């Protein structure tokens, strides 16, 4: 239950497509918190936000906070309070923000779940003014904060599992997603593999070079990135293009003009096995046999029993 609840809470609060909107307020102590709530209430009303009153946090900035409030209390969705104002770098447009989280029952104050103990921050939030990815109010609160800030969101779960809670997020780090693969070109690529060329913007094109496919997975770095090693438990942000062995393109994030996010739990086995172990910034040529792709089932533009060829730029992992 603890794992599933935390997963739901992080999804509800950290996912950039969520309907939760927020703006900045609050402080580090009860007195400061009350004052800040009062100071910012008028601006919060203008954007239709609800302040959570009576919640405070103590502890070293950037560490797991001790959160206090009188129980039982009620919370509304679309409610928030900034509990600690951070002392780190300012959050900016395009930042991918990693947050440690605690889910706290508003019924009795018990801790339902936490990422702090296993140090597994959620890094799914990208701060952007693009309202197709992040609501305007959610954007405003993150843009107003610095790293090491702690903010609590109300999650009213009374209509589902019956557990309403505070999702308390501490912003612990940030980074910028890459726009394309960045690193060293690999020199010793096997000569019989398809040949990849890149446009100035990084978009790949391919010459199959007489390649007939493989019964086993091929995972070949074309560019070796200098970022962190990707784990098979993570999600990746990637630019990619996919082709059939006859050179027919069936999909491309480049053509859509936007990179795509993928959880390894939701992609074909060839992606999970083929990208795990590579580094962020790398460009990887994947040859995926049917057994690790879509098998004997048609998939839109992909015929049954197709070998798939991908060029994937790993832009971030989280």
Short mmCIF file of C-alpha atoms in Angstrom, two decimals:
data_model
loop_
_atom_site.label_atom_id
_atom_site.label_comp_id
_atom_site.label_asym_id
_atom_site.label_seq_id
_atom_site.Cartn_x
_atom_site.Cartn_y
_atom_site.Cartn_z
CA UNK A 1 0.00 0.00 0.00
CA UNK A 2 2.76 2.43 0.89
CA UNK A 3 4.46 2.11 -2.48
CA UNK A 4 1.23 2.38 -4.48
CA UNK A 5 0.00 5.37 -2.49
CA UNK A 6 3.26 7.25 -2.93
CA UNK A 7 3.25 6.45 -6.63
CA UNK A 8 -0.29 7.83 -6.89
CA UNK A 9 0.63 10.91 -4.89
CA UNK A 10 3.69 11.68 -6.97
CA UNK A 11 1.68 11.16 -10.14
CA UNK A 12 -1.09 13.42 -8.88
CA UNK A 13 1.25 16.19 -7.84
CA UNK A 14 4.42 15.91 -9.94
CA UNK A 15 3.03 14.95 -13.34
CA UNK A 16 3.19 17.95 -15.60
CA UNK A 17 -0.19 17.24 -17.16
CA UNK A 18 -1.93 17.47 -13.80
CA UNK A 19 -4.77 19.92 -13.06
CA UNK A 20 -3.18 21.23 -9.85
CA UNK A 21 -2.29 24.93 -10.05
CA UNK A 22 -0.27 26.82 -7.49
CA UNK A 23 1.60 30.03 -6.67
CA UNK A 24 4.16 30.88 -4.00
CA UNK A 25 3.58 31.81 -0.36
CA UNK A 26 4.43 30.61 3.12
CA UNK A 27 7.51 30.48 5.34
CA UNK A 28 9.58 28.41 7.73
CA UNK A 29 7.86 28.92 11.05
CA UNK A 30 4.31 29.13 12.27
CA UNK A 31 4.43 32.90 12.62
CA UNK A 32 6.11 33.41 9.25
CA UNK A 33 3.78 30.94 7.61
CA UNK A 34 0.70 32.74 8.90
CA UNK A 35 2.07 36.08 7.74
CA UNK A 36 3.02 34.81 4.31
CA UNK A 37 -0.34 33.18 3.83
CA UNK A 38 -1.99 36.49 4.64
CA UNK A 39 0.34 38.46 2.38
CA UNK A 40 -0.24 36.24 -0.64
CA UNK A 41 -3.92 35.41 -0.20
CA UNK A 42 -5.14 38.16 -2.51
CA UNK A 43 -2.87 37.09 -5.35
CA UNK A 44 -3.80 33.45 -4.80
CA UNK A 45 -7.50 34.30 -4.98
CA UNK A 46 -6.96 35.97 -8.33
CA UNK A 47 -5.80 32.70 -9.80
CA UNK A 48 -8.39 30.59 -7.98
CA UNK A 49 -6.01 28.85 -5.61
CA UNK A 50 -6.73 27.61 -2.09
CA UNK A 51 -4.26 28.15 0.74
CA UNK A 52 -3.77 25.35 3.27
CA UNK A 53 -3.76 26.94 6.71
CA UNK A 54 -2.20 25.65 9.92
CA UNK A 55 0.62 23.54 8.45
CA UNK A 56 4.25 24.19 9.38
CA UNK A 57 7.59 22.51 8.73
CA UNK A 58 10.84 22.45 10.70
CA UNK A 59 14.28 21.14 9.85
CA UNK A 60 17.39 21.86 7.80
CA UNK A 61 16.64 23.14 4.32
CA UNK A 62 17.02 20.41 1.72
CA UNK A 63 16.59 17.63 4.28
CA UNK A 64 13.52 15.65 5.29
CA UNK A 65 11.25 18.12 7.11
CA UNK A 66 9.16 17.58 10.21
CA UNK A 67 5.64 18.62 9.26
CA UNK A 68 3.07 19.60 11.89
CA UNK A 69 -0.66 20.36 11.85
CA UNK A 70 -3.69 19.73 14.01
CA UNK A 71 -5.56 16.54 13.21
CA UNK A 72 -7.96 15.69 11.86
CA UNK A 73 -7.97 18.34 9.15
CA UNK A 74 -9.54 18.52 5.72
CA UNK A 75 -7.85 19.42 2.47
CA UNK A 76 -9.09 20.28 -0.98
CA UNK A 77 -7.63 19.37 -4.32
CA UNK A 78 -6.04 22.41 -5.92
CA UNK A 79 -4.68 23.57 -2.54
CA UNK A 80 -1.12 24.20 -1.39
CA UNK A 81 1.21 25.96 1.00
CA UNK A 82 4.94 26.68 0.75
CA UNK A 83 6.39 25.47 4.04
CA UNK A 84 10.08 26.29 3.58
CA UNK A 85 11.67 28.79 1.23
CA UNK A 86 14.84 27.30 -0.18
CA UNK A 87 18.35 28.73 -0.29
CA UNK A 88 19.51 27.06 -3.50
CA UNK A 89 19.45 27.99 -7.17
CA UNK A 90 16.35 29.63 -8.60
CA UNK A 91 14.04 27.35 -10.59
CA UNK A 92 13.99 28.45 -14.23
CA UNK A 93 12.16 27.66 -17.47
CA UNK A 94 13.11 24.28 -18.84
CA UNK A 95 14.44 22.90 -15.56
CA UNK A 96 13.77 19.26 -14.77
CA UNK A 97 13.16 19.32 -11.01
CA UNK A 98 13.75 16.36 -8.71
CA UNK A 99 11.67 16.24 -5.51
CA UNK A 100 11.78 14.07 -2.42
CA UNK A 101 8.26 13.41 -1.16
CA UNK A 102 6.29 12.50 1.94
CA UNK A 103 2.62 11.54 1.91
CA UNK A 104 1.02 12.43 5.27
CA UNK A 105 -2.51 11.47 6.31
CA UNK A 106 -4.59 14.50 7.27
CA UNK A 107 -6.78 12.26 9.41
CA UNK A 108 -4.14 11.39 12.00
CA UNK A 109 -0.82 12.85 10.79
CA UNK A 110 0.72 9.48 10.10
CA UNK A 111 3.34 9.10 7.39
CA UNK A 112 1.89 7.01 4.59
CA UNK A 113 4.93 6.91 2.34
CA UNK A 114 8.29 8.61 1.80
CA UNK A 115 11.07 8.69 -0.79
CA UNK A 116 13.64 10.06 1.66
CA UNK A 117 14.73 6.80 3.29
CA UNK A 118 15.69 5.06 0.04
CA UNK A 119 16.75 8.33 -1.64
CA UNK A 120 14.47 7.84 -4.64
CA UNK A 121 13.43 11.37 -5.69
CA UNK A 122 10.86 11.84 -8.43
CA UNK A 123 12.27 13.77 -11.40
CA UNK A 124 9.27 13.77 -13.71
CA UNK A 125 8.54 17.51 -13.41
CA UNK A 126 9.77 19.80 -16.17
CA UNK A 127 9.02 23.48 -15.56
CA UNK A 128 7.48 24.92 -18.69
CA UNK A 129 4.98 27.60 -19.68
CA UNK A 130 3.62 25.22 -22.34
CA UNK A 131 0.11 24.67 -20.98
CA UNK A 132 -0.18 21.37 -22.85
CA UNK A 133 2.46 20.02 -20.47
CA UNK A 134 2.03 22.05 -17.26
CA UNK A 135 -0.85 24.15 -15.94
CA UNK A 136 -0.24 27.88 -15.59
CA UNK A 137 -0.55 27.91 -11.80
CA UNK A 138 1.68 24.88 -11.34
CA UNK A 139 4.25 26.68 -13.50
CA UNK A 140 3.98 29.82 -11.35
CA UNK A 141 4.73 28.07 -8.09
CA UNK A 142 7.81 26.29 -9.36
CA UNK A 143 9.14 29.41 -11.07
CA UNK A 144 8.84 31.29 -7.76
CA UNK A 145 10.89 28.76 -5.77
CA UNK A 146 14.53 27.92 -5.19
CA UNK A 147 16.08 24.53 -4.60
CA UNK A 148 15.66 23.21 -1.03
CA UNK A 149 12.16 24.69 -0.84
CA UNK A 150 9.39 22.52 0.62
CA UNK A 151 5.82 22.80 -0.61
CA UNK A 152 2.74 20.84 0.48
CA UNK A 153 -0.18 20.01 -1.79
CA UNK A 154 -3.58 18.83 -0.65
CA UNK A 155 -4.89 15.62 -2.19
CA UNK A 156 -8.55 14.94 -1.41
CA UNK A 157 -8.90 11.22 -1.96
CA UNK A 158 -12.25 10.79 -0.21
CA UNK A 159 -13.97 9.59 -3.37
CA UNK A 160 -11.54 6.73 -4.03
CA UNK A 161 -9.62 4.94 -1.31
CA UNK A 162 -10.89 7.28 1.39
CA UNK A 163 -7.46 8.58 2.31
CA UNK A 164 -6.86 12.33 2.01
CA UNK A 165 -3.32 13.49 2.54
CA UNK A 166 -0.68 16.16 2.16
CA UNK A 167 1.95 15.50 -0.47
CA UNK A 168 5.01 17.31 0.89
CA UNK A 169 7.67 17.90 -1.77
CA UNK A 170 11.20 19.17 -1.18
CA UNK A 171 12.95 20.37 -4.35
CA UNK A 172 16.40 18.82 -4.12
CA UNK A 173 18.01 19.19 -7.55
CA UNK A 174 17.46 20.38 -11.09
CA UNK A 175 18.89 19.87 -14.54
CA UNK A 176 18.19 20.73 -18.17
CA UNK A 177 17.16 18.07 -20.67
CA UNK A 178 19.38 17.81 -23.71
CA UNK A 179 18.01 18.78 -27.12
CA UNK A 180 19.93 16.06 -28.95
CA UNK A 181 22.66 13.52 -28.35
CA UNK A 182 25.85 15.13 -27.12
CA UNK A 183 29.16 13.35 -26.67
CA UNK A 184 31.88 11.59 -28.64
CA UNK A 185 31.16 9.91 -31.96
CA UNK A 186 31.93 6.20 -31.83
CA UNK A 187 34.56 5.19 -34.36
CA UNK A 188 34.44 1.39 -34.34
CA UNK A 189 30.85 0.78 -35.43
CA UNK A 190 30.47 -2.59 -37.22
CA UNK A 191 30.53 -1.98 -40.97
CA UNK A 192 27.54 -4.22 -41.74
CA UNK A 193 25.06 -2.20 -39.65
CA UNK A 194 22.76 0.46 -41.17
CA UNK A 195 24.43 3.81 -41.81
CA UNK A 196 23.06 6.84 -39.97
CA UNK A 197 23.56 10.47 -40.97
CA UNK A 198 22.42 13.50 -39.00
CA UNK A 199 20.92 16.82 -40.01
CA UNK A 200 22.18 20.00 -38.34
CA UNK A 201 19.37 19.84 -35.79
CA UNK A 202 20.27 16.23 -34.95
CA UNK A 203 17.47 14.50 -36.85
CA UNK A 204 18.69 11.12 -38.17
CA UNK A 205 18.25 9.57 -41.58
CA UNK A 206 19.25 6.03 -42.45
CA UNK A 207 20.72 3.88 -45.20
CA UNK A 208 19.97 0.23 -44.48
CA UNK A 209 23.24 -0.69 -46.18
CA UNK A 210 21.88 -4.05 -47.32
CA UNK A 211 21.24 -5.01 -43.69
CA UNK A 212 18.97 -8.03 -43.26
CA UNK A 213 18.32 -7.81 -39.53
CA UNK A 214 19.31 -9.94 -36.57
CA UNK A 215 17.71 -12.70 -34.52
CA UNK A 216 19.08 -11.05 -31.39
CA UNK A 217 18.98 -7.51 -30.07
CA UNK A 218 21.57 -5.07 -31.40
CA UNK A 219 22.31 -2.05 -29.20
CA UNK A 220 25.12 0.06 -30.63
CA UNK A 221 26.28 3.48 -29.44
CA UNK A 222 26.68 5.93 -32.32
CA UNK A 223 27.45 8.81 -29.96
CA UNK A 224 28.68 8.13 -26.43
CA UNK A 225 27.17 10.58 -23.95
CA UNK A 226 28.83 11.74 -20.77
CA UNK A 227 25.75 11.66 -18.53
CA UNK A 228 24.52 9.18 -15.94
CA UNK A 229 24.05 5.52 -16.75
CA UNK A 230 20.42 4.69 -17.54
CA UNK A 231 18.79 2.07 -15.30
CA UNK A 232 16.07 -0.32 -16.44
CA UNK A 233 13.85 0.91 -13.59
CA UNK A 234 13.80 4.48 -14.90
CA UNK A 235 11.97 6.54 -17.47
CA UNK A 236 13.76 8.31 -20.30
CA UNK A 237 13.21 11.45 -22.32
CA UNK A 238 14.22 10.67 -25.87
CA UNK A 239 14.22 11.79 -29.48
CA UNK A 240 13.88 8.84 -31.83
CA UNK A 241 13.01 7.61 -35.29
CA UNK A 242 11.94 4.07 -36.19
CA UNK A 243 12.15 2.23 -39.50
CA UNK A 244 11.32 -1.17 -40.95
CA UNK A 245 14.14 -3.15 -42.59
CA UNK A 246 13.03 -1.95 -46.04
CA UNK A 247 13.71 1.63 -44.95
CA UNK A 248 10.07 2.60 -44.36
CA UNK A 249 9.80 5.08 -41.49
CA UNK A 250 6.92 4.30 -39.14
CA UNK A 251 7.44 6.82 -36.34
CA UNK A 252 9.56 9.83 -35.41
CA UNK A 253 9.50 12.27 -32.51
CA UNK A 254 11.61 14.59 -34.66
CA UNK A 255 8.78 14.93 -37.16
CA UNK A 256 6.40 15.83 -34.31
CA UNK A 257 8.81 18.53 -33.17
CA UNK A 258 8.91 17.32 -29.58
CA UNK A 259 10.86 14.72 -27.65
CA UNK A 260 8.94 11.97 -25.86
CA UNK A 261 8.98 10.50 -22.36
CA UNK A 262 8.88 6.73 -21.85
CA UNK A 263 8.74 4.53 -18.79
CA UNK A 264 10.65 1.31 -19.37
CA UNK A 265 7.64 -0.48 -17.91
CA UNK A 266 5.51 0.66 -20.85
CA UNK A 267 7.74 0.10 -23.89
CA UNK A 268 8.71 -2.95 -25.94
CA UNK A 269 11.34 -5.22 -24.41
CA UNK A 270 13.87 -4.20 -27.03
CA UNK A 271 13.83 -0.61 -25.78
CA UNK A 272 14.17 -1.55 -22.14
CA UNK A 273 16.95 -4.05 -22.75
CA UNK A 274 18.61 -1.97 -25.44
CA UNK A 275 18.77 1.41 -23.71
CA UNK A 276 19.49 0.38 -20.12
CA UNK A 277 23.21 0.61 -19.45
CA UNK A 278 23.82 3.42 -21.93
CA UNK A 279 24.49 6.96 -20.75
CA UNK A 280 22.44 10.15 -20.96
CA UNK A 281 23.56 12.09 -24.03
CA UNK A 282 24.15 8.95 -26.07
CA UNK A 283 22.69 8.15 -29.46
CA UNK A 284 21.91 4.45 -29.78
CA UNK A 285 21.16 2.33 -32.84
CA UNK A 286 18.71 -0.40 -31.87
CA UNK A 287 17.83 -3.41 -34.00
CA UNK A 288 14.86 -5.11 -32.37
CA UNK A 289 13.83 -8.59 -33.51
CA UNK A 290 10.10 -9.45 -33.47
CA UNK A 291 10.46 -11.41 -30.23
CA UNK A 292 11.47 -8.19 -28.43
CA UNK A 293 9.13 -5.96 -30.42
CA UNK A 294 5.51 -6.55 -31.37
CA UNK A 295 5.84 -10.23 -32.28
CA UNK A 296 3.22 -11.66 -34.62
CA UNK A 297 0.76 -8.79 -34.16
CA UNK A 298 0.24 -5.84 -36.48
CA UNK A 299 0.86 -2.47 -34.82
CA UNK A 300 -0.55 0.38 -36.91
CA UNK A 301 2.18 0.95 -39.54
CA UNK A 302 4.20 -2.03 -38.37
CA UNK A 303 3.38 -5.41 -39.98
CA UNK A 304 3.43 -8.60 -37.91
CA UNK A 305 6.83 -10.25 -37.36
CA UNK A 306 8.74 -7.07 -38.21
CA UNK A 307 12.31 -6.35 -37.23
CA UNK A 308 12.49 -2.72 -36.07
CA UNK A 309 15.40 -0.32 -36.43
CA UNK A 310 15.58 2.74 -34.17
CA UNK A 311 17.97 5.62 -33.66
CA UNK A 312 17.41 6.95 -30.12
CA UNK A 313 18.90 10.06 -28.53
CA UNK A 314 18.79 9.71 -24.71
CA UNK A 315 18.09 13.25 -23.48
CA UNK A 316 17.37 12.55 -19.80
CA UNK A 317 16.73 9.67 -17.40
CA UNK A 318 14.70 9.88 -14.21
#
